[in-house]
Coordinates of C-alpha atoms in Angstrom, one line a residue:
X1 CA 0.0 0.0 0.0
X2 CA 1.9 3.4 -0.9
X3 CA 0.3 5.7 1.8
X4 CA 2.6 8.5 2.3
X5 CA 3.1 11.2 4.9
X6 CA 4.2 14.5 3.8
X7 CA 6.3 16.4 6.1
X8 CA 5.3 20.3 6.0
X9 CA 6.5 23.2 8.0
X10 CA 8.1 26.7 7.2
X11 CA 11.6 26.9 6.1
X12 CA 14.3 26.2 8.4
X13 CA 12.5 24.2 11.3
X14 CA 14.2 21.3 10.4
X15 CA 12.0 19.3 7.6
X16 CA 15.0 18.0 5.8
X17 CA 17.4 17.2 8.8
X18 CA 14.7 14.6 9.8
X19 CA 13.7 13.6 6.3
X20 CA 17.6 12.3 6.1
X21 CA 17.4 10.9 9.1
X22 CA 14.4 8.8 8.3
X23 CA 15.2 7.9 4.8
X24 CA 19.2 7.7 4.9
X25 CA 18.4 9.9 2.1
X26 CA 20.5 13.1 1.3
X27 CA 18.4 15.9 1.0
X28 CA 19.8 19.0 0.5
X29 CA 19.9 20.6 4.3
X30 CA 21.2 24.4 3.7
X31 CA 20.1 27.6 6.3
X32 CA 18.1 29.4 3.3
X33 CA 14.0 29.1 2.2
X34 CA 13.4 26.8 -0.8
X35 CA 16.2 24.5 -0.4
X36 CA 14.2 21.7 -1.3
X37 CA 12.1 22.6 -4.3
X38 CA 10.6 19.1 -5.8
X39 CA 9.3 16.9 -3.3
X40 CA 11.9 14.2 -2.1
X41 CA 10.2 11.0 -1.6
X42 CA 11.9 8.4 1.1
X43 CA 10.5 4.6 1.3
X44 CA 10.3 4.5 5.3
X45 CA 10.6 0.8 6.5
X46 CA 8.1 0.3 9.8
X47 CA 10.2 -0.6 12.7
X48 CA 8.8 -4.0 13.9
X49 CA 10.8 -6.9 16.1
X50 CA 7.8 -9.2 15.7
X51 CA 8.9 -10.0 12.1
X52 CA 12.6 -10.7 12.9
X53 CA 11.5 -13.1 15.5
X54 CA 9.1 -15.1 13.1
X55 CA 11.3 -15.0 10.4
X56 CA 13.7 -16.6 12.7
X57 CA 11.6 -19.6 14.4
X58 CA 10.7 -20.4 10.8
X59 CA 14.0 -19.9 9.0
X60 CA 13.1 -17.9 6.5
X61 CA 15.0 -17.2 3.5
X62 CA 14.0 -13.2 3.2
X63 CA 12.5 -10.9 5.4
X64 CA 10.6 -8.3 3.9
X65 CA 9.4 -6.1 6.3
X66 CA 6.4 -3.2 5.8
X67 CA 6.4 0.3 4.7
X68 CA 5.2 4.1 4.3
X69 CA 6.6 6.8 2.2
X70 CA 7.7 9.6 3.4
X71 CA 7.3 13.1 1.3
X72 CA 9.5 16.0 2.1
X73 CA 8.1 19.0 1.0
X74 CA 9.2 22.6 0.5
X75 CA 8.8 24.8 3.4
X76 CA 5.5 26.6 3.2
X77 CA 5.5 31.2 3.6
X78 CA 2.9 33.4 4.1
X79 CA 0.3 33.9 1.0
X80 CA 1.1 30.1 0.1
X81 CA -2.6 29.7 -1.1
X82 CA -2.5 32.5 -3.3
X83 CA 0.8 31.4 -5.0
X84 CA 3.8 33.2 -2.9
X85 CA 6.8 31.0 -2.6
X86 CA 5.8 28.2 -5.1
X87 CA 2.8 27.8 -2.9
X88 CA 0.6 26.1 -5.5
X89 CA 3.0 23.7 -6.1
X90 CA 3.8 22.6 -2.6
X91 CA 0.2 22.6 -1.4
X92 CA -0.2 20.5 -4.5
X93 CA 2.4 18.1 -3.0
X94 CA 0.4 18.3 0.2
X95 CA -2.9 17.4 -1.4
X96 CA -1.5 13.9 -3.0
X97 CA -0.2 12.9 0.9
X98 CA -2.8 10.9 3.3
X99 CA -1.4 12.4 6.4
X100 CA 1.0 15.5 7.1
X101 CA 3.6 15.8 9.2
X102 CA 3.8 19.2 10.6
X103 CA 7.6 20.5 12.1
X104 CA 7.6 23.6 14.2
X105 CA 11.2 24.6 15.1
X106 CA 11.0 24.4 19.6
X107 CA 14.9 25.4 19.9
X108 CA 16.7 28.4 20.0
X109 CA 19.8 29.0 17.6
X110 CA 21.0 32.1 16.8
X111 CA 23.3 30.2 13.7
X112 CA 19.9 28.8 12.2
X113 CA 17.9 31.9 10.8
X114 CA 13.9 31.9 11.2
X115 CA 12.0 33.3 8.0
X116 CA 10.0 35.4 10.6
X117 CA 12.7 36.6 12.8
X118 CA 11.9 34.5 16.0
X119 CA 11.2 31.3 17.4
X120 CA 7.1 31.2 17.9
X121 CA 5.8 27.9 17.3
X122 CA 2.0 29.1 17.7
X123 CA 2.8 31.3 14.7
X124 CA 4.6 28.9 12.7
X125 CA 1.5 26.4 13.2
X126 CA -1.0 28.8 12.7
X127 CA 0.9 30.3 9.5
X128 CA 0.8 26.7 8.4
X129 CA -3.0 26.3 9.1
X130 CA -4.5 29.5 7.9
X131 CA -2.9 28.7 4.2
X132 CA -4.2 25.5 4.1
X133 CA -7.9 26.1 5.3
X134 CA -7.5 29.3 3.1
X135 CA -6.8 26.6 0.0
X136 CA -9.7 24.4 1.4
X137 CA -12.4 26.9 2.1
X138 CA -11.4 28.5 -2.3
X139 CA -11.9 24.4 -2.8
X140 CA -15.5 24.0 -0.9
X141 CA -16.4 27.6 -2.2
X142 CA -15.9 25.9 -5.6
X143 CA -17.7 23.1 -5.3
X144 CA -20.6 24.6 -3.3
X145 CA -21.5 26.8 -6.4
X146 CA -21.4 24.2 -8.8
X147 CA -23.8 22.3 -6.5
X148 CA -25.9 24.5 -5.4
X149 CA -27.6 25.4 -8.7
X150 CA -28.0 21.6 -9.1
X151 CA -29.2 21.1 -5.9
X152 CA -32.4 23.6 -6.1
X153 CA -33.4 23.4 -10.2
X154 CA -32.8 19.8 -10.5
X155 CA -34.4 19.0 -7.0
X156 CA -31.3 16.3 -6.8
X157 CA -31.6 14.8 -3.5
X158 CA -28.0 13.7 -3.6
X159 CA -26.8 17.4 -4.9
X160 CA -28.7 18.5 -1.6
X161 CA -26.8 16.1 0.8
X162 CA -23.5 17.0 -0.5
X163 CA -24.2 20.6 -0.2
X164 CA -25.1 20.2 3.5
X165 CA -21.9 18.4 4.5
X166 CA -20.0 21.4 2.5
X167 CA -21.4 23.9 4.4
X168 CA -20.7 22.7 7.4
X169 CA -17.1 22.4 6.3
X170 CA -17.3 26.3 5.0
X171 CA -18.6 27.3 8.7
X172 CA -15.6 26.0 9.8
X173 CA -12.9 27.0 7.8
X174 CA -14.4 30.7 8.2
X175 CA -14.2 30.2 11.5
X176 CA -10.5 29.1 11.2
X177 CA -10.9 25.8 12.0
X178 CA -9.5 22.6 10.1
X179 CA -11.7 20.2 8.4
X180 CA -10.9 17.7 10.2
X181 CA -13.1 18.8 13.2
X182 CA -16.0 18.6 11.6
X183 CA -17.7 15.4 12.8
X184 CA -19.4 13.9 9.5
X185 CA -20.3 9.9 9.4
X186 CA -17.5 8.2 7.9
X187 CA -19.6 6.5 5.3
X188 CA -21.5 9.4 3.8
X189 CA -17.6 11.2 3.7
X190 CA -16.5 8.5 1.7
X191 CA -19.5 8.5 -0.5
X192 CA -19.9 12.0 -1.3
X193 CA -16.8 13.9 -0.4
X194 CA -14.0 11.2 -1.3
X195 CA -12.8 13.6 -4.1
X196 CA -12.6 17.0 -2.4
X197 CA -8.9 16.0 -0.6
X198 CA -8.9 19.1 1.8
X199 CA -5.8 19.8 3.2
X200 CA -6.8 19.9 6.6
X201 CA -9.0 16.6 6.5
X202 CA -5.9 14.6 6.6
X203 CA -4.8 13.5 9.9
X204 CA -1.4 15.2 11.5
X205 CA 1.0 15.0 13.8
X206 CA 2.8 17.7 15.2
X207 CA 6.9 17.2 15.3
X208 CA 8.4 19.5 17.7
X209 CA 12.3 19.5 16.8
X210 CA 14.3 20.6 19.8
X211 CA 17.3 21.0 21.0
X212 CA 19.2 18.0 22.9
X213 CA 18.5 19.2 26.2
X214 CA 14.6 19.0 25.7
X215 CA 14.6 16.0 23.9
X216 CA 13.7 14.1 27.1
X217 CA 11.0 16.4 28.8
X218 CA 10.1 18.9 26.3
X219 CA 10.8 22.8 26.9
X220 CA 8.7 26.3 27.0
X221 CA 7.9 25.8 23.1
X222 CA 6.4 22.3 23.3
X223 CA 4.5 23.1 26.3
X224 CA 2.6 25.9 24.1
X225 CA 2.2 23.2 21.2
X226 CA 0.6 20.7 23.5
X227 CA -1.5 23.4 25.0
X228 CA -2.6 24.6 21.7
X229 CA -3.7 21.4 19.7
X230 CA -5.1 20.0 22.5
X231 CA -8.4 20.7 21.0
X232 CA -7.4 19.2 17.9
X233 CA -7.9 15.4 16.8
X234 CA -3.7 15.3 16.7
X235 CA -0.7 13.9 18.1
X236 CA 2.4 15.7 19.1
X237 CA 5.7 14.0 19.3
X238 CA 8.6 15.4 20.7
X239 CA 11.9 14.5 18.7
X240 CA 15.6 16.7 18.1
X241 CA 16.3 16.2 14.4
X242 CA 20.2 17.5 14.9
X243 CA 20.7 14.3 17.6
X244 CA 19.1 11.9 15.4
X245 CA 21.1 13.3 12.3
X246 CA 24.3 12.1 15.0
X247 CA 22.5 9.1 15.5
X248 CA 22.0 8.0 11.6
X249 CA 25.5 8.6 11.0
X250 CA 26.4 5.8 13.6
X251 CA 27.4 2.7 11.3
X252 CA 26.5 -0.1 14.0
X253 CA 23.7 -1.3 16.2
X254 CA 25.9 -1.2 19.1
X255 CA 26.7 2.5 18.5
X256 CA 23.3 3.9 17.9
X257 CA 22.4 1.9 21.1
X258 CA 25.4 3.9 23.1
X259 CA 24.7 6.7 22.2
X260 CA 20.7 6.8 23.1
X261 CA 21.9 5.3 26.7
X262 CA 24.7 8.2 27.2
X263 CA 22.1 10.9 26.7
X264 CA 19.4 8.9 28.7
X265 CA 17.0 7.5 25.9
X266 CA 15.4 4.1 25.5
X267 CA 14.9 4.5 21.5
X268 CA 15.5 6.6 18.7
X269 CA 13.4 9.4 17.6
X270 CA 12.8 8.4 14.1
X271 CA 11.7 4.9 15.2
X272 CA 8.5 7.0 17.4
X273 CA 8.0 9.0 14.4
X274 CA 7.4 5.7 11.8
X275 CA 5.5 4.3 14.2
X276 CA 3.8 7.3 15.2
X277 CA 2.8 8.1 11.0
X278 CA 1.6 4.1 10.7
X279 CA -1.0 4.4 13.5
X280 CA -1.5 8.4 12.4
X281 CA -2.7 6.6 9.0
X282 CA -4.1 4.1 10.9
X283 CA -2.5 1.1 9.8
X284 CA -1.8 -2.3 10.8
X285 CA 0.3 -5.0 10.4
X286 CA -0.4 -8.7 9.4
X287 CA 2.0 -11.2 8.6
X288 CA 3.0 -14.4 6.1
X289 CA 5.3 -16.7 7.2
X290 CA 7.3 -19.7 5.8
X291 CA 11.0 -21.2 4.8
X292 CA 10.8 -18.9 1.8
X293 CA 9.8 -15.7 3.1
X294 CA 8.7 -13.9 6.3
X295 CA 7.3 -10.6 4.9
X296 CA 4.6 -7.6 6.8
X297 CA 1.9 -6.5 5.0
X298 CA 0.3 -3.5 5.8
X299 CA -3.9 -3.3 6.1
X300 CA -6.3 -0.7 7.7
X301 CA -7.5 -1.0 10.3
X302 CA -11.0 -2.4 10.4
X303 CA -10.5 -4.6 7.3
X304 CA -12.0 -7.5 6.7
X305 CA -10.4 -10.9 5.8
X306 CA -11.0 -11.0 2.0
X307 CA -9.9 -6.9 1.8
X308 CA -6.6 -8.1 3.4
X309 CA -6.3 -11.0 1.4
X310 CA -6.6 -8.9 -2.0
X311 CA -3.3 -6.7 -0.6
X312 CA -1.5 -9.4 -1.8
X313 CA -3.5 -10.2 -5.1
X314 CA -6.6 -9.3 -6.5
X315 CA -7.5 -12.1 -7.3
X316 CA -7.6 -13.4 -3.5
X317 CA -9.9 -11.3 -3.2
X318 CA -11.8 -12.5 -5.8
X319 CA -12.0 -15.7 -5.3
X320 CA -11.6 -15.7 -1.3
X321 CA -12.2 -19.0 0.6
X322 CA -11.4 -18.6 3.9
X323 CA -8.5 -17.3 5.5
X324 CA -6.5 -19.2 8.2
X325 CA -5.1 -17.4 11.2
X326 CA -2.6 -18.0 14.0
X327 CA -2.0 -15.2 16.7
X328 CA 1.2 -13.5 16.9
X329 CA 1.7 -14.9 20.8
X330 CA 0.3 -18.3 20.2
X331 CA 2.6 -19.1 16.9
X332 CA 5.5 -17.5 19.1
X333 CA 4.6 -19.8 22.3
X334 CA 4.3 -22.7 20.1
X335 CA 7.0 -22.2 17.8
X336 CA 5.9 -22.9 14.6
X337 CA 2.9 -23.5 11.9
X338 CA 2.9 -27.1 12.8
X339 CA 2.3 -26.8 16.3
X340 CA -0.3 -24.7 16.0
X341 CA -1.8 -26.9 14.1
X342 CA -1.4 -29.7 16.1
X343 CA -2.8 -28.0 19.3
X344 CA -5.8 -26.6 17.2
X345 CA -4.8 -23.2 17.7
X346 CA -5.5 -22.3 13.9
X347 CA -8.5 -20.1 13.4
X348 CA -10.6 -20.6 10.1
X349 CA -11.9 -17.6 9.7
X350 CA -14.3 -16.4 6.7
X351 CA -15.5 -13.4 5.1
X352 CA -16.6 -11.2 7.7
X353 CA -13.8 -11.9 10.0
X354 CA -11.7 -8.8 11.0
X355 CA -7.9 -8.5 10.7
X356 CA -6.6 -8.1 14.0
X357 CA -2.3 -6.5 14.4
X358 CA -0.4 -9.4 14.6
X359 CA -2.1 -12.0 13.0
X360 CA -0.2 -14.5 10.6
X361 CA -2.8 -15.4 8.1
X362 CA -2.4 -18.3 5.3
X363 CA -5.5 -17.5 2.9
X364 CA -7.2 -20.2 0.8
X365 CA -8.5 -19.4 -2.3
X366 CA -10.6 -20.2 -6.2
X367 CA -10.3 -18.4 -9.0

């Protein structure tokens, strides 16, 4: 599944430190605006020890763990939605991500410029908001008069709906809210608004980068963060971009490992983060297992057995049997397929079954 997070903030907060640090992937990192002008895409694996441990009680020849992508994208200015700064083009960028990773700057530096002069995280995230609910509220605004002519001369009951569930999205975005607090059923969403992609539908988490010494406990700035979204259907995550830049750089296990114990950390910051964007996107892992391969595959969560099945092939899907499932703790107690069979600890599960984290299904299947 290629669900990406795009990482969005304004320049110089520290978007492509962490993008490096996520992908191993060398983004330009320079202290001006618009060092990154086309969107530099990173396949992020999922950091998971449940795989290594089944691939290793059944021997498997490859490992193939589960991803996201992450999307670094130009830092964002002021008048973004009506063009300034390549604006189009990055909220473009934005609009083709399922979830955004926002990075306000939380650290003083007087080496590292700001683009407004001073460190203010409320501004920074409110700069950020107001040019994307400005870009939503021209997208509703569009739609809404296309409809609403339909909606009264044609007396289309459909038309009607949609134009109610628009307006209520209009209301807020005047208001300066984001879309996304705008409580709307999830089916008639996906049935009538699927195509509008507003910007501040997506779901986000808020990064705040800090220096080493806050890493651990936050600071002033990340206190006003948490204070400020705490309204908000959003995360925050606390995470210094320049000590995980340190950290990449580390060749070995070991060393990584030293380093987080000498400046009092149980795990990297970038591993919170990946697994922070999978459950942001809300995603879940099931797994295959065999001598061949041991692999993750990613699913949604509330997906049902046949849905799951068809992430490996349509036509398993298709032609969907049943689906066979052993739980990650049982197959690990047990120590292998066999056993689990021979205790009778398989499940055989059919089409309305529900894929649970963890489970290692086998899926039988006609086409």
């Amino acid at each position: 599944m290629a669900l990406q997070c795009g990482i969005v903030g304004l320049p110089n907060v520290g978007k492509s430190t962490l993008f490096n640090c996520l992908s191993n992937a060398k983004a330009q990192a320079a202290n001006f605006p618009f060092c990154t002008i086309e969107p530099n895409v990173g396949v992020i694996t999922v950091p998971d020890e449940r795989i290594s441990k089944l691939a290793e009680m059944a021997n498997s020849e490859k490992v193939i763990p589960t991803t996201i992508e992450i999307v670094d994208i130009a830092g964002l200015v002021k008048g973004a939605s009506k063009g300034e700064g390549l604006g189009n083009k990055f909220l473009g960028n934005i609009r083709e991500t399922d979830a955004i990773l926002h990075v306000l700057r939380c650290f003083d530096d007087e080496n590292v410029t700001h683009v407004d002069g001073s460190i203010n995280p409320i501004r920074d995230k409110e700069i950020i908001d107001i040019e994307l609910q400005l870009k939503d509220l021209e997208t509703v605004e569009a739609r809404l008069s296309k409809l609403k002519t339909l909606a009264k001369t044609g007396n289309d009951k459909k038309a009607q709906k949609i134009v109610g569930f628009l307006e209520q999205y209009r209301e807020a975005l005047l208001q300066g809210k984001s879309a996304r607090t705008v409580v709307i059923e999830d089916l008639a969403k996906k049935d009538f608004l699927f195509d509008l992609h507003l910007l501040t539908d997506k779901p986000i988490l808020y990064v705040c980068n800090v220096d080493e010494g806050s890493v651990k406990e936050g600071n002033k700035y990340t206190e006003q963060v948490i204070e400020a979204v705490k309204n908000e259907n959003a995360e925050v995550l606390i995470i210094g971009a320049a000590i995980e830049s340190d950290i990449a750089e580390l060749e070995s296990y070991e060393e990584r490992q030293m380093f987080l114990e000498d400046i009092g950390l149980e795990q990297a910051g970038v591993a919170k983060l990946i697994n922070s964007a999978y459950k942001l996107l809300q995603l879940q892992t099931y797994f295959t297992v065999g001598p061949k391969e041991t692999r993750a595959w990613t699913f949604t969560n509330g997906m049902k057995a046949p849905q799951c099945a068809g992430i490996i092939h349509t036509d398993f899907e298709k032609g969907f049997i049943r689906a066979e499932v052993i739980k990650y703790d049982v197959f690990t107690e047990l120590g292998s397929e066999s056993a689990c069979r021979d205790a009778g600890k398989i499940g055989v599960e059919g089409k309305e079954y529900v894929a649970q984290d963890g489970d290692i299904m086998h899926f039988r299947f006609n086409v």
